[in-house]
Amino acid sequence: MAPAVRHEAMRAGNLAVVLGELDRHGPLTRAALAENTGLTKTTVSKLVGDLIEAGMAVESGAVRDGERGRPGVAVRLSGHRVAALGLEINVDYLAACVVDLSRSVRVLRTQAVDNRAASPQEVIAGLRDLGAAMLDEAAGLGLTVAGCVVALPGPVDRLTGSVHSAPNLGWKDVAVTGALALPVPVLVDNEANLAALGELWFGSGASLGDFLHVSGEIGIGAGLVVDGALFRGAHGFAGELGHVVVSPDGPACRCGGTGCLERYAGQDALVPPGQGINDLVRRLQAGDPGAAEACARAGAALGVALTTAVNLVDPDTIVLGGIFAPLYPWVSGPAAEAMRARLGQMRAHVPTLAVSRVGGDAATLGAAGQVIQRVIADPGAYLDLTAGGTLG
Amino acid sequence: MAPAVRHEAMRAGNLAVVLGELDRHGPLTRAALAENTGLTKTTVSKLVGDLIEAGMAVESGAVRDGERGRPGVAVRLSGHRVAALGLEINVDYLAACVVDLSRSVRVLRTQAVDNRAASPQEVIAGLRDLGAAMLDEAAGLGLTVAGCVVALPGPVDRLTGSVHSAPNLGWKDVAVTGALALPVPVLVDNEANLAALGELWFGSGASLGDFLHVSGEIGIGAGLVVDGALFRGAHGFAGELGHVVVSPDGPACRCGGTGCLERYAGQDALVPPGQGINDLVRRLQAGDPGAAEACARAGAALGVALTTAVNLVDPDTIVLGGIFAPLYPWVSGPAAEAMRARLGQMRAHVPTLAVSRVGGDAATLGAAGQVIQRVIADPGAYLDLTAGGTLG
């Protein structure tokens, strides 16, 4: 490596160290940053200057320096310039959000639309319009969007930007990234994975230990977070909780199997076509016994599938998200009971059920959050961004 | 840290670096060791001298040094002095092995015995006798045993050396380590976890990518190996494949649940009491249609549970071990068919089934292998061992 190249690589690495430290422990004085990172004060001052110029950090007023009692100027992560776009295609809605570098949610939109009635091309065109409108809104807020992640309801190929199969949409090998044609870098990921990360970064994730996040939609997915990172499996397809077999002789599933959890506890099993989860919640709140029974049946099936998940991956906590967030009061009891009955004798610790803090927005937020993680892991690659406009 | 303490810690760390390098890439000359580890040749020579004196390494004759073409004396890991004891309590047998530092299996014994008919104390006394006999044999071979791990058929507490629950033995919270009273350090672990590690270290594990190893016994357990390490879950209870629900309304299981995989594919579901797997294999080889049908049913149930495991943890390969190794020709086809039917539509890659290379001995070998891993990770802690006799 030539000296100049090596110097650039070292600077990029140090920028990431300083921004990462501000992210985890800021606000911090330059002196504290030097102490925590082992870099010299001169180096830290230069790096902080670069981050401030790029709009990624900002001075946040005088603070008393803990150790020595001398007052100093603290620096913190700034959300005023760099942001991320999160998009989601699901079966019956499109969603989008803009999240800034400090992980504040600046814009959040959901469009109810039956994507089963449209072709993949039409759905992607609809998402493009939504995404373009969000980029305009971000620009209006003075934000520059560093990139975009699209949440998709099925196993994806992150390298080619396509979804292998989204049985609830009737999609098979659909290329999304290229077709979307937005003026920012676009990646794709599975919505259940992103929802788990959304709960980790924007919900109560950090306090949950190792957790399994369940995303209830028309389909049901799950994301397992171990030591603060997503467990993806060998091909990135881990967490397909919706196709865990609840009863092998049960009804046929769109995945080609039979008796999958989705057929017992997915949205289509709970509400008639044309109705939404809010209609069901209203009936439940009004004391409708049929609605309560449907939720109890779904909860019991969910408990069977979660028993299996606990037997296989042994999480600390299970977080119920998506439609299971508003339905939590009616679904969680029967699910917990099924788990206790099946697991209580073998295990000292049966994982607790908890309700998602971010609910239906988890995947969209996780999508934007993934871009923010990338910027914080390598801010050097995004410094030019803020010189003018979005990244081409 | 005082300088002397720091020097000792550094020496211990360097011993581990050198022995680890010999384990992964030996035989190597001292010059190659210095190059690969970044240590000076003087330091490497001293460390190699210590390892040779402790019987952990040995000179293995002149080799041509790859890079420079100069001949040198190569050093390799030696199995002639340090060894490990692996023990296993299972439902219908006890097993033991002695494995040396180079992972050669020096002694391997299995005793068929119905441990359900005996109290935990009687079973542990039987294991003590077996273990003591093995230590004598090891001594007769000039081997010093660094430690022992006991494989147990249920979730364990590795800190207290006890098994929480082994439903197929009727055991509940049985302390094993203390009761065993062998003159070497003893730890416990779950037999399915150890069997997966046994396949990794003594079978075809390293070539399998991320794999799920299935241990068929009276109970059925599994161990998931990701990036060469066991995935244990938050409480160490991951991989309880036997209690994955195949059919929620199925027969009652000893775990307190119903319709667990064990009830369809465990040894008791396949052979009548008093008979062993060898009897079943003889009937299968003779073309007994009832035996073939029982295996096909078990294989189909196994396929349903493995479908669920693939949906949740997405391994590259699934290795069938324990009783499923001799039954592989009759069980694997129906299992693979069930997986293909349920997974083929959603996934480009349905994991391959493979037969265990180590079969029924996997857990016992994995138990001894775990001790060997500990010695190689910290040889400094075991140098005194070889001064005389076993560690107290």
Short mmCIF file of C-alpha atoms in Angstrom, two decimals, chain A residues 155 164-165 167 172 210 224 226 231-241 243-249 254-260 304-305 307-316 341-342 344-349 351, chain B residues 155 164-165 167 172 210 224 226 231-241 243-249 254-260 304-305 307-316 341-342 344-349 351:
data_model
loop_
_atom_site.label_atom_id
_atom_site.label_comp_id
_atom_site.label_asym_id
_atom_site.label_seq_id
_atom_site.Cartn_x
_atom_site.Cartn_y
_atom_site.Cartn_z
CA PRO A 155 -36.41 -14.61 1.41
CA HIS A 164 -36.66 -15.27 -4.27
CA SER A 165 -40.23 -15.90 -3.40
CA PRO A 167 -45.79 -16.51 -1.73
CA LYS A 172 -41.17 -15.43 -7.65
CA ASP A 210 -31.14 -12.35 22.96
CA LEU A 224 -33.43 -13.70 15.98
CA VAL A 226 -28.08 -12.71 19.31
CA PHE A 231 -28.75 -14.41 13.17
CA ARG A 232 -29.29 -14.90 9.43
CA GLY A 233 -28.45 -18.58 8.89
CA ALA A 234 -26.21 -20.01 6.18
CA HIS A 235 -28.15 -18.48 3.27
CA GLY A 236 -29.87 -15.58 5.00
CA PHE A 237 -33.19 -17.42 5.22
CA ALA A 238 -33.39 -18.06 8.98
CA GLY A 239 -36.48 -16.98 10.91
CA GLU A 240 -39.25 -18.19 8.57
CA LEU A 241 -41.55 -18.77 11.55
CA HIS A 243 -43.75 -21.90 7.74
CA VAL A 244 -43.01 -23.74 10.94
CA VAL A 245 -45.32 -26.74 10.81
CA VAL A 246 -48.04 -26.48 13.42
CA SER A 247 -49.97 -29.50 12.19
CA PRO A 248 -48.66 -31.57 9.25
CA ASP A 249 -52.16 -32.56 8.09
CA ARG A 254 -49.08 -20.94 -0.39
CA CYS A 255 -45.47 -22.04 0.30
CA GLY A 256 -46.27 -25.56 -0.95
CA GLY A 257 -46.43 -27.07 2.54
CA THR A 258 -49.40 -27.83 4.79
CA GLY A 259 -50.39 -26.78 8.29
CA CYS A 260 -47.93 -23.87 8.46
CA VAL A 304 -46.98 -24.28 19.50
CA ALA A 305 -44.70 -22.69 16.88
CA THR A 307 -42.42 -23.75 21.68
CA THR A 308 -40.62 -25.22 18.71
CA ALA A 309 -38.60 -22.03 18.23
CA VAL A 310 -37.61 -22.02 21.92
CA ASN A 311 -36.60 -25.68 21.70
CA LEU A 312 -34.40 -24.91 18.72
CA VAL A 313 -32.90 -21.47 19.41
CA ASP A 314 -33.53 -20.75 23.11
CA PRO A 315 -33.98 -16.94 23.24
CA ASP A 316 -34.31 -14.84 26.44
CA ALA A 341 -47.60 -26.34 29.23
CA ARG A 342 -45.04 -27.66 26.76
CA GLY A 344 -42.34 -25.65 31.80
CA GLN A 345 -41.38 -29.15 32.85
CA MET A 346 -38.09 -29.28 30.93
CA ARG A 347 -36.78 -25.76 31.46
CA ALA A 348 -36.17 -23.57 34.47
CA HIS A 349 -36.71 -20.53 32.23
CA PRO A 351 -39.00 -17.09 27.70
CA PRO B 155 -30.41 -29.63 29.31
CA HIS B 164 -31.89 -29.99 34.83
CA SER B 165 -34.09 -32.66 33.42
CA PRO B 167 -37.11 -36.98 30.93
CA LYS B 172 -34.74 -34.05 37.51
CA ASP B 210 -22.86 -24.49 8.94
CA LEU B 224 -26.14 -26.34 15.42
CA VAL B 226 -22.17 -21.98 12.95
CA PHE B 231 -24.82 -22.17 18.78
CA ARG B 232 -26.04 -22.71 22.35
CA GLY B 233 -28.85 -20.15 22.72
CA ALA B 234 -29.34 -17.73 25.58
CA HIS B 235 -29.41 -20.41 28.32
CA GLY B 236 -27.53 -23.21 26.59
CA PHE B 237 -30.73 -25.10 25.77
CA ALA B 238 -30.83 -24.65 21.98
CA GLY B 239 -31.17 -27.70 19.73
CA GLU B 240 -33.90 -29.65 21.54
CA LEU B 241 -35.12 -31.09 18.24
CA HIS B 243 -39.41 -31.70 21.45
CA VAL B 244 -40.18 -29.86 18.24
CA VAL B 245 -43.93 -30.33 17.82
CA VAL B 246 -44.68 -32.58 14.86
CA SER B 247 -48.40 -32.80 15.58
CA PRO B 248 -49.93 -30.85 18.48
CA ASP B 249 -52.67 -33.44 19.07
CA ARG B 254 -42.36 -37.40 28.79
CA CYS B 255 -41.44 -33.70 28.54
CA GLY B 256 -45.01 -32.69 29.38
CA GLY B 257 -45.92 -31.79 25.79
CA THR B 258 -47.73 -33.77 23.10
CA GLY B 259 -46.82 -34.86 19.58
CA CYS B 260 -43.08 -34.21 19.99
CA VAL B 304 -41.41 -32.30 9.18
CA ALA B 305 -39.29 -31.36 12.21
CA THR B 307 -38.40 -28.47 7.71
CA THR B 308 -39.19 -26.42 10.78
CA ALA B 309 -35.52 -26.36 11.79
CA VAL B 310 -34.50 -25.20 8.30
CA ASN B 311 -37.17 -22.50 8.35
CA LEU B 312 -35.84 -21.25 11.68
CA VAL B 313 -32.06 -21.65 11.48
CA ASP B 314 -31.23 -22.26 7.79
CA PRO B 315 -28.16 -24.56 7.89
CA ASP B 316 -26.08 -25.66 4.87
CA ALA B 341 -42.11 -30.99 -0.68
CA ARG B 342 -42.32 -28.32 2.02
CA GLY B 344 -38.54 -26.62 -2.42
CA GLN B 345 -40.93 -23.96 -3.59
CA MET B 346 -39.69 -21.22 -1.25
CA ARG B 347 -35.94 -21.84 -1.31
CA ALA B 348 -33.33 -22.18 -4.02
CA HIS B 349 -31.32 -24.36 -1.63
CA PRO B 351 -30.15 -28.43 2.80
#
